Tab-separated table of C-alpha atoms in Angstrom:
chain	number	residue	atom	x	y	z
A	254	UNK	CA	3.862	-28.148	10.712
A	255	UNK	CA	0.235	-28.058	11.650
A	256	UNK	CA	-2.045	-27.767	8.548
A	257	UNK	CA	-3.733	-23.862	9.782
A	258	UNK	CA	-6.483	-22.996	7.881
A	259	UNK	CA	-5.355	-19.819	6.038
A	260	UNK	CA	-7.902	-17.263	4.302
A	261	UNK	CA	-6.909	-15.248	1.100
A	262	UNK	CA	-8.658	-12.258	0.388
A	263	UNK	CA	-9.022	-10.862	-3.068
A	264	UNK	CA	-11.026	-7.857	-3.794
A	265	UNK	CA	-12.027	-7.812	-7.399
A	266	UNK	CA	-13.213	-5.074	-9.508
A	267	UNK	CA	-12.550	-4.871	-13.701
A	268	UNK	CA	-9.780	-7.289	-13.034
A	269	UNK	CA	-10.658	-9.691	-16.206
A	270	UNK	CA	-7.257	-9.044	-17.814
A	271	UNK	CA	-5.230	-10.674	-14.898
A	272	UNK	CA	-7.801	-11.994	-13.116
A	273	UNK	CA	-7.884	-15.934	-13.770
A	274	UNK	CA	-3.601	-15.981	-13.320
A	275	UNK	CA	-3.869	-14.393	-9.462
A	276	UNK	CA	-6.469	-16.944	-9.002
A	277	UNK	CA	-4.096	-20.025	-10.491
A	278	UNK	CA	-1.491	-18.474	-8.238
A	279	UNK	CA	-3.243	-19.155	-5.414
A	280	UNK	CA	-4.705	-22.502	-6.321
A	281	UNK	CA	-1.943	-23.851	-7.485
A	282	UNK	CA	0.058	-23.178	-3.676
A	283	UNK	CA	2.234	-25.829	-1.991
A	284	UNK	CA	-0.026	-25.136	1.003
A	285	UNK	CA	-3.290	-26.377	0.225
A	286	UNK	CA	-5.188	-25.798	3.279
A	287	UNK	CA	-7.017	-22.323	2.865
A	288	UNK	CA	-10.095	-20.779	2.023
A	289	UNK	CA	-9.868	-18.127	-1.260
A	290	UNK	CA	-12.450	-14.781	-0.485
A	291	UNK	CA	-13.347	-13.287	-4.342
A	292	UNK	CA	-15.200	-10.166	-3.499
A	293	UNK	CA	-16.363	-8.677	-6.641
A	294	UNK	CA	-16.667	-4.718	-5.938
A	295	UNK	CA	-19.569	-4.012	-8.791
A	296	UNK	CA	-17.166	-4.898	-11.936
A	297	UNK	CA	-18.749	-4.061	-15.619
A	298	UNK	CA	-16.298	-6.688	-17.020
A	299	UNK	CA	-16.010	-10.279	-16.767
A	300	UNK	CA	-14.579	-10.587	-13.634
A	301	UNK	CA	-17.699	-11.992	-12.036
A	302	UNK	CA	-18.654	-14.649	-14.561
A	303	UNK	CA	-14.462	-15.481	-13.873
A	304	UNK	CA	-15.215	-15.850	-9.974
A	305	UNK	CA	-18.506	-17.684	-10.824
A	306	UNK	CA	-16.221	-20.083	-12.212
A	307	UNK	CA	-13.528	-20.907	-10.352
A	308	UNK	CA	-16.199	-21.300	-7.263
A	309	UNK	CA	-18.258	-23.599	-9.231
A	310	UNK	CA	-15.021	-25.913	-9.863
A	311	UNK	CA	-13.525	-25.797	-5.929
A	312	UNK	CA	-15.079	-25.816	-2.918
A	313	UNK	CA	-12.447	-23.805	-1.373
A	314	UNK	CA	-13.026	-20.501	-3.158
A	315	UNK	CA	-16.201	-18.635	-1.937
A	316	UNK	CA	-17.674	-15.758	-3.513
A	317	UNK	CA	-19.093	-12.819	-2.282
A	318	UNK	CA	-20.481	-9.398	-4.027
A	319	UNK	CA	-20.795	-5.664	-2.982
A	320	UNK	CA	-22.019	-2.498	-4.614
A	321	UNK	CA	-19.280	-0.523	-5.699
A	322	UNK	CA	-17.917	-0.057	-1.826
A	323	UNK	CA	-14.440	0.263	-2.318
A	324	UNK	CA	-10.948	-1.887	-1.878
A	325	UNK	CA	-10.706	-1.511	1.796
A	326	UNK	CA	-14.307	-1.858	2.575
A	327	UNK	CA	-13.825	-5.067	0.342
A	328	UNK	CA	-10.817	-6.596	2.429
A	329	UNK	CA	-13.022	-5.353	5.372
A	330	UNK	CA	-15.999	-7.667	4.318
A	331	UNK	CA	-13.254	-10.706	3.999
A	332	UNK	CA	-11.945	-10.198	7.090
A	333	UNK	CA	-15.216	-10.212	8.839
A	334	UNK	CA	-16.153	-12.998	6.651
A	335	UNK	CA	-12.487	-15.348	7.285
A	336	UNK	CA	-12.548	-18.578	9.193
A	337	UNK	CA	-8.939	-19.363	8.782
A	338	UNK	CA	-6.271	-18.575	11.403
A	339	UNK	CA	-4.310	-16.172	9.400
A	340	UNK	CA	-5.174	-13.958	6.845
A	341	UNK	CA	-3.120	-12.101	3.542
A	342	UNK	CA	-4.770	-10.171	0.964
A	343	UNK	CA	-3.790	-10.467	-2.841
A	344	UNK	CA	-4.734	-7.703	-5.434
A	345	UNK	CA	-6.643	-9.284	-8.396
A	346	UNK	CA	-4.092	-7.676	-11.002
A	347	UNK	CA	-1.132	-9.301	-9.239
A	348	UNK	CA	0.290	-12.967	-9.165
A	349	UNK	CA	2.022	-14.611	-5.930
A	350	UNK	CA	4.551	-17.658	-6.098
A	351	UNK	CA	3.504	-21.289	-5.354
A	352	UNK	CA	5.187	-21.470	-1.975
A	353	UNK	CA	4.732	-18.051	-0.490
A	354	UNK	CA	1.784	-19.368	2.128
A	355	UNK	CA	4.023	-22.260	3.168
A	356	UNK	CA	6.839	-20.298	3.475
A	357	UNK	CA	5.242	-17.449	5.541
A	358	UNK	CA	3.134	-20.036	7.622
A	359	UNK	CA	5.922	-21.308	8.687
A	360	UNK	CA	7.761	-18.442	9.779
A	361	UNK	CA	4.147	-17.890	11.720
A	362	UNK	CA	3.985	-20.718	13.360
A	363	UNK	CA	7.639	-21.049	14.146
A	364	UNK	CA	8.125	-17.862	16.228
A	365	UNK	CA	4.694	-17.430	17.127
A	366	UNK	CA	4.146	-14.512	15.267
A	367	UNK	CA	0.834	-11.977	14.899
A	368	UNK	CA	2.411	-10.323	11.694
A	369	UNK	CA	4.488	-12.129	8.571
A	370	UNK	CA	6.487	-9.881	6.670
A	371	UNK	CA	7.871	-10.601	3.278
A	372	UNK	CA	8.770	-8.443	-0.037
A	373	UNK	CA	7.550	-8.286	-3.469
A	374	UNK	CA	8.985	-8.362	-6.805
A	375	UNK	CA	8.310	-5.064	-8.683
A	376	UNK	CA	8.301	-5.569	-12.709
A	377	UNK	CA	10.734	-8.217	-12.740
A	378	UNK	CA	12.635	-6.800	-9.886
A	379	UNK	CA	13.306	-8.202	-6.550
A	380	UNK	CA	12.585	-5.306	-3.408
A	381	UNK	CA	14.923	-6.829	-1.150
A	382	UNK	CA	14.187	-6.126	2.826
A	383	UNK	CA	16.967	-3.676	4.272
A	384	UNK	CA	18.322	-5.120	7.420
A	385	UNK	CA	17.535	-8.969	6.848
A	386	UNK	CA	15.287	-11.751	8.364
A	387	UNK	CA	14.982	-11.309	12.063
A	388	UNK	CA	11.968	-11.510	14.975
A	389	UNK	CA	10.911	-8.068	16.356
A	390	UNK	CA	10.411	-8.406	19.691
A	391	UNK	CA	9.014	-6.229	21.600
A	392	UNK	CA	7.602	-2.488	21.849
A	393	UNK	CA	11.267	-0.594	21.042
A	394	UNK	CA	12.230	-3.015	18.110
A	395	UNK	CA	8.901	-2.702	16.356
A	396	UNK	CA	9.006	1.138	16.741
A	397	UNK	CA	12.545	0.781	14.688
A	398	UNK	CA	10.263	-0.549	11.742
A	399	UNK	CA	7.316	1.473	12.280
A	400	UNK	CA	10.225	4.367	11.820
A	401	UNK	CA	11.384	2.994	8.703
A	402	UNK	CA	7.887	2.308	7.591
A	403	UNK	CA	6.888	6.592	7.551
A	404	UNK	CA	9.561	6.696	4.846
A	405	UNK	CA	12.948	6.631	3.731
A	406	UNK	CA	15.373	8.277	6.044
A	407	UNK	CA	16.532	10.623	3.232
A	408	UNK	CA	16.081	10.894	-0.670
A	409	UNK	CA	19.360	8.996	-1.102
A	410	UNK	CA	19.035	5.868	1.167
A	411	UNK	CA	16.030	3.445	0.404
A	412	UNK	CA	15.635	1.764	3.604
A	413	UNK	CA	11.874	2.711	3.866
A	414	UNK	CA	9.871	-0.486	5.275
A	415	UNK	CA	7.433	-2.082	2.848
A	416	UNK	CA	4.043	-1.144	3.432
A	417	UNK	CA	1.644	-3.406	1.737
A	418	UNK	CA	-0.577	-4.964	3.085
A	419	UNK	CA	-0.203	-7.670	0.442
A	420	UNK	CA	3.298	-8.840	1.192
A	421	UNK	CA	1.876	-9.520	4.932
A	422	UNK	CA	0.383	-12.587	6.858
A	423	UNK	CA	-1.626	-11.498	9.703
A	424	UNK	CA	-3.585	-13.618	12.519
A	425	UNK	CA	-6.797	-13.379	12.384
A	426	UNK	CA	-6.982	-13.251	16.539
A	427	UNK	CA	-4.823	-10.345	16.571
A	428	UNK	CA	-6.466	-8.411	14.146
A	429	UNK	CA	-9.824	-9.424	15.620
A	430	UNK	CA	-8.067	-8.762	18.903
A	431	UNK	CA	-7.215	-5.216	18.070
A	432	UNK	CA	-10.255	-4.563	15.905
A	433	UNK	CA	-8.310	-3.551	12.683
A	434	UNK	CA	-9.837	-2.374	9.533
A	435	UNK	CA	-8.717	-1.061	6.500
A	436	UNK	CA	-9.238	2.855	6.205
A	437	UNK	CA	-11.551	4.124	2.806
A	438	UNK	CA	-9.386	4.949	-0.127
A	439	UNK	CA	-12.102	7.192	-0.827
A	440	UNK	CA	-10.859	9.490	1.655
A	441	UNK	CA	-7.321	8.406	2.478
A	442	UNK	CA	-4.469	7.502	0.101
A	443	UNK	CA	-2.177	4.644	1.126
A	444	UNK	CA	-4.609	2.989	3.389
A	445	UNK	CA	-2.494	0.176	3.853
A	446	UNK	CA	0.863	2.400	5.405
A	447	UNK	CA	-2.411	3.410	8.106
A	448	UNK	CA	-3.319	-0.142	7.926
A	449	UNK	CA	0.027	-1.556	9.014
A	450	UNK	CA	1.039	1.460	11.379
A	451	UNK	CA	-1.807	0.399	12.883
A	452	UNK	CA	-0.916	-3.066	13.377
A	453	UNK	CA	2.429	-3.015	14.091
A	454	UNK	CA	1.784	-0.764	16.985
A	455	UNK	CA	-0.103	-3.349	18.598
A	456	UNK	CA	1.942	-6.310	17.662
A	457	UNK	CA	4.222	-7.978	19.591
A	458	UNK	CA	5.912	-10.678	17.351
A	459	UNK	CA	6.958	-9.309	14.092
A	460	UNK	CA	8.914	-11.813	11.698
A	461	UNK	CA	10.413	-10.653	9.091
A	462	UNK	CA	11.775	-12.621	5.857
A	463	UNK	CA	14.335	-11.758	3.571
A	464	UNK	CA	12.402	-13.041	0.697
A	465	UNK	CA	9.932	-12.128	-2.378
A	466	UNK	CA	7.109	-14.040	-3.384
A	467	UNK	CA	4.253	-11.444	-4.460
A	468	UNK	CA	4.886	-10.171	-8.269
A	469	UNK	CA	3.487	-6.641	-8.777
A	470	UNK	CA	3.722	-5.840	-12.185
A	471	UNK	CA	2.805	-2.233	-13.435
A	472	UNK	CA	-0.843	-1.465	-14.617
A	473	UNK	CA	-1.276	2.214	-15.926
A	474	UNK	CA	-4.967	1.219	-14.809
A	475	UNK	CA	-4.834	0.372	-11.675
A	476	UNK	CA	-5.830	3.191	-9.153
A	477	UNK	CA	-2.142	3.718	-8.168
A	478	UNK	CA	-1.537	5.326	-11.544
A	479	UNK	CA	-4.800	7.031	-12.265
A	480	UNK	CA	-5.902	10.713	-11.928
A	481	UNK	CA	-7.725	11.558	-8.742
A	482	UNK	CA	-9.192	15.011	-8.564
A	483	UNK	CA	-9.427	14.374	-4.582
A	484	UNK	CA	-5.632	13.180	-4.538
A	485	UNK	CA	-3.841	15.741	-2.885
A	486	UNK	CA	-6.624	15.754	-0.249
A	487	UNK	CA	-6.698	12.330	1.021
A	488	UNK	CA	-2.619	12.727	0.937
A	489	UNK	CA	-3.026	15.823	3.310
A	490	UNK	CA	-5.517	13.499	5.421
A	491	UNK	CA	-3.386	10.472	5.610
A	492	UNK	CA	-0.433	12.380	6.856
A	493	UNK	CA	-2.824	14.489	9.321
A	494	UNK	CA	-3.566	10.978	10.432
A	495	UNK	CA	-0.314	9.484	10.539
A	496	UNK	CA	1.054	12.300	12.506
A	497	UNK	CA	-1.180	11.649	15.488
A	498	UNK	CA	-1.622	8.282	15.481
A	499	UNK	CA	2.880	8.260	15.896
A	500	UNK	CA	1.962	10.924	18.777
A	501	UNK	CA	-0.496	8.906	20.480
A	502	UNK	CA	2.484	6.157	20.580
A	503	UNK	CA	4.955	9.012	21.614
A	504	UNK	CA	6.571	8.485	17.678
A	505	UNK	CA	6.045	11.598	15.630
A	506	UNK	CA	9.725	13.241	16.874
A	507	UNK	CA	11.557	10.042	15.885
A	508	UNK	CA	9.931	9.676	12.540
A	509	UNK	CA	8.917	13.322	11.796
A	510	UNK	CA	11.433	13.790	8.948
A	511	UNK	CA	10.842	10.303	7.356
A	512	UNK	CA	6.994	11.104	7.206
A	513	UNK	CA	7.370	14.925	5.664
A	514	UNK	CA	9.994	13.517	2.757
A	515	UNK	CA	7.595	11.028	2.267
A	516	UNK	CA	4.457	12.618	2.213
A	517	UNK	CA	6.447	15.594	-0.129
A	518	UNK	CA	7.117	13.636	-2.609
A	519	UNK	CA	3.626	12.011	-2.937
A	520	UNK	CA	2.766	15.919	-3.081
A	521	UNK	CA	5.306	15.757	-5.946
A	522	UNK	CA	3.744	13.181	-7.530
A	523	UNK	CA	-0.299	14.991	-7.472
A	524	UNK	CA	1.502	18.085	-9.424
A	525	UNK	CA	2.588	15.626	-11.147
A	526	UNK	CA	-0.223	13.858	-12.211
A	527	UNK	CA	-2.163	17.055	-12.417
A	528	UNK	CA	0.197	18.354	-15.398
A	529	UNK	CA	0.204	14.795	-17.188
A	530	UNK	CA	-3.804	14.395	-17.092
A	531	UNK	CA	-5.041	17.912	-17.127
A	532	UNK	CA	-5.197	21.284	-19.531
A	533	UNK	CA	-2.300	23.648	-18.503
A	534	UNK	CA	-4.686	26.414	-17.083
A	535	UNK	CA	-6.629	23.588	-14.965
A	536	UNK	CA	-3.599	22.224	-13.354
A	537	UNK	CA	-2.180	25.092	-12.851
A	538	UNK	CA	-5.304	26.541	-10.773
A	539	UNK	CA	-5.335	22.945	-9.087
A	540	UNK	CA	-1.769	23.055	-8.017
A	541	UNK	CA	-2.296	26.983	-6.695
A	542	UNK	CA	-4.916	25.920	-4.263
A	543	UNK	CA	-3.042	23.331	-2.913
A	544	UNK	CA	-0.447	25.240	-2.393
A	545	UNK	CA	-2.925	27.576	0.455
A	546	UNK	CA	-2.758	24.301	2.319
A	547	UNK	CA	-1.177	24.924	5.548
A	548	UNK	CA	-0.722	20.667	6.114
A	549	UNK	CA	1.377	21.201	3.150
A	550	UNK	CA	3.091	24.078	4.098
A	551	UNK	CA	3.730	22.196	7.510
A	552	UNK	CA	5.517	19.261	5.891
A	553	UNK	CA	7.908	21.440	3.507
A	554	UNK	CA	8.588	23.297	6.386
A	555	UNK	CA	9.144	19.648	8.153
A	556	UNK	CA	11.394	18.500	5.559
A	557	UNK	CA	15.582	17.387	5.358
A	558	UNK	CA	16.266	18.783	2.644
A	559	UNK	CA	19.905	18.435	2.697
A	560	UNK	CA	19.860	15.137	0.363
A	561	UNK	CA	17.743	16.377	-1.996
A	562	UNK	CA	18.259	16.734	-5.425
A	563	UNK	CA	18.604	20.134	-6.974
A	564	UNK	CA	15.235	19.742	-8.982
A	565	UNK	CA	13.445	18.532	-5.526
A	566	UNK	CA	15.070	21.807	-3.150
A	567	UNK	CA	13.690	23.764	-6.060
A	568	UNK	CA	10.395	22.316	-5.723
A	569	UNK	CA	10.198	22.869	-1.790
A	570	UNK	CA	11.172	26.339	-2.924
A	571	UNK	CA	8.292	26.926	-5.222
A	572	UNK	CA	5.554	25.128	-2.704
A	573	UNK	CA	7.341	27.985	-0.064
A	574	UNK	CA	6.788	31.037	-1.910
A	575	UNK	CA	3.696	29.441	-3.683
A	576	UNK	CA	4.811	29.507	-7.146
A	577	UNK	CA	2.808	27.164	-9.611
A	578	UNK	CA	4.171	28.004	-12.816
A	579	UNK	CA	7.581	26.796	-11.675
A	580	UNK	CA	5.963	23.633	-10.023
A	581	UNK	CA	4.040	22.718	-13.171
A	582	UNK	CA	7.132	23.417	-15.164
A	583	UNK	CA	9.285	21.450	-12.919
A	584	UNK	CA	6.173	18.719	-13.171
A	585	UNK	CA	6.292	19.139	-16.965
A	586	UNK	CA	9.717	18.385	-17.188
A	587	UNK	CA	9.813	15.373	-15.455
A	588	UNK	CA	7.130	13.659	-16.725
A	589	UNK	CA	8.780	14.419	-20.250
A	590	UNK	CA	11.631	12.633	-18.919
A	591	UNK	CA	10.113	9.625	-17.408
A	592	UNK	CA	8.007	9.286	-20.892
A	593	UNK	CA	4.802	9.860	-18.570
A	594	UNK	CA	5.129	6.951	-16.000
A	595	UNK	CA	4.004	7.707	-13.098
A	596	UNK	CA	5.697	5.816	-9.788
């Protein structure tokens, strides 16, 4: 196999805990032909005296630093900033195995592919990819994952199509190609589901492994699992823009129930996290505006709810009538029973 030059993005900020072993993991790859992007996003830790280092002892790993800018505007700057052939992006609190680049490079090269797509390994446990390796060909077989990708079909099948951008190798002429950037996670939560939609809508190769080489191990830190007083709205504004970038592609009917179960239960999740991290009185006034939302009211309204469990119809029953005291109840109760873990 040709030796491409691939370029590993790694947007850094506070990372000094984990820091040095998703460098190693790169470093110490079976494929050693690559460039490694550290992109420190204003840390107050040690993170930047850690990338100071590990430039300082190999040529390959550059350095780069911006002012508190964000993740995405971070993988944005490496992207702009890549001279390798393909591109995948690594979070500085997670680890990948030694022979994930070879593996997916191959698969690249092999079928001539503009995306990569592989799985992860989730706290010791493998995510394995529903429906196998195959090529997507084609406009109609890449809609079938951009369909699984808005969400699991319903809340008893888990068939919902990895969206990280992480488990991903892209080519850096089709994303330059198709001028695609990561949206703000200031504004929009789950920029890489927009990120991918994105990209898989203009792809025309897709492989796609059966296999799991990135280890994502859970960090109560990590912004994934912290409060967000703007949560619920940059939910609201990722679905708003979901919904009509799958109706510019003529999608939304097709995956209009995957996207509402989906987005509901991220709306589960806010309440949520607004009873674990907030004063009763202040979560419940939080929950009872969002519940005036009409996006919100569009999406229950939206929703299968023929698989869902008795708690979860009794939720879309309380967002319906508008009842926060049973939704932070509800919220209450579950976060009693999952010890406060958040996922």
């Amino acid at each position: 196999m040709k030796k491409n030059i691939i370029t590993v993005i790694i947007p850094v900020y506070n990372s000094e805990k984990y820091l040095e072993k998703t460098i190693k993991s790169i470093l110490e790859q079976t494929y050693n032909n690559y460039e490694l992007i550290l992109i420190d996003n204003g840390s107050t830790d040690n993170s930047a005296e850690i990338c100071k280092k590990y430039q300082e002892k190999d040529k390959r790993v550059k350095f780069y630093i911006q002012s508190k800018k964000g993740v995405s505007n971070a993988r944005n700057m490496g992207i702009e900033k890549a001279t390798g052939e393909f591109i995948c992006f690594v979070d500085s609190d997670d680890y990948i195995e030694k022979d994930m680049i070879t593996q997916m490079m191959q698969c690249a090269v092999d079928n001539n592919a503009d995306i990569v797509a592989s799985s992860f390994v989730y706290n010791g446990h493998t995510q394995a990819e529903v429906g196998g390796e195959k090529l997507y060909i084609g406009k109609k077989e890449i809609q079938s994952l951009i369909n699984r990708m808005s969400g699991n079909k319903n809340c008893k099948t888990n068939d919902q199509f990895n969206v990280s951008a992480c488990t991903k190798l892209y080519s850096k002429h089709f994303l330059d190609q198709h001028v695609l950037v990561f949206k703000s996670e200031r504004e929009y939560i789950w920029e890489d589901m927009a990120f991918n939609v994105d990209a898989f809508s203009c792809a025309e190769r897709i492989y796609v492994m059966d296999s799991a080489f990135y280890h994502y191990d859970y960090n109560p830190e990590s912004l994934t699992h912290s409060y967000d007083a703007n949560r619920f709205e940059k939910i609201m504004k990722m679905y708003c823009y979901l919904k009509d970038k799958l109706n510019d592609i003529g999608m939304y009917d097709l995956c209009k129930f995957r996207l509402s179960n989906n987005f509901l239960g991220n709306a589960r999740t806010t309440f949520k996290l607004e009873a674990l991290f907030n004063e009763h009185h202040v979560a419940e006034k939080n929950i009872c505006r969002m519940l005036k939302n009409e996006v919100l009211q569009e999406i229950v309204t939206n929703c299968d709810s023929s698989s869902l469990s008795l708690q979860q119809k009794i939720f879309n029953i309380a967002i319906v009538c508008k009842r926060p005291k049973l939704i932070l109840f509800l919220s209450n109760i579950q976060n009693i029973r999952k010890k406060g873990i958040i996922n």
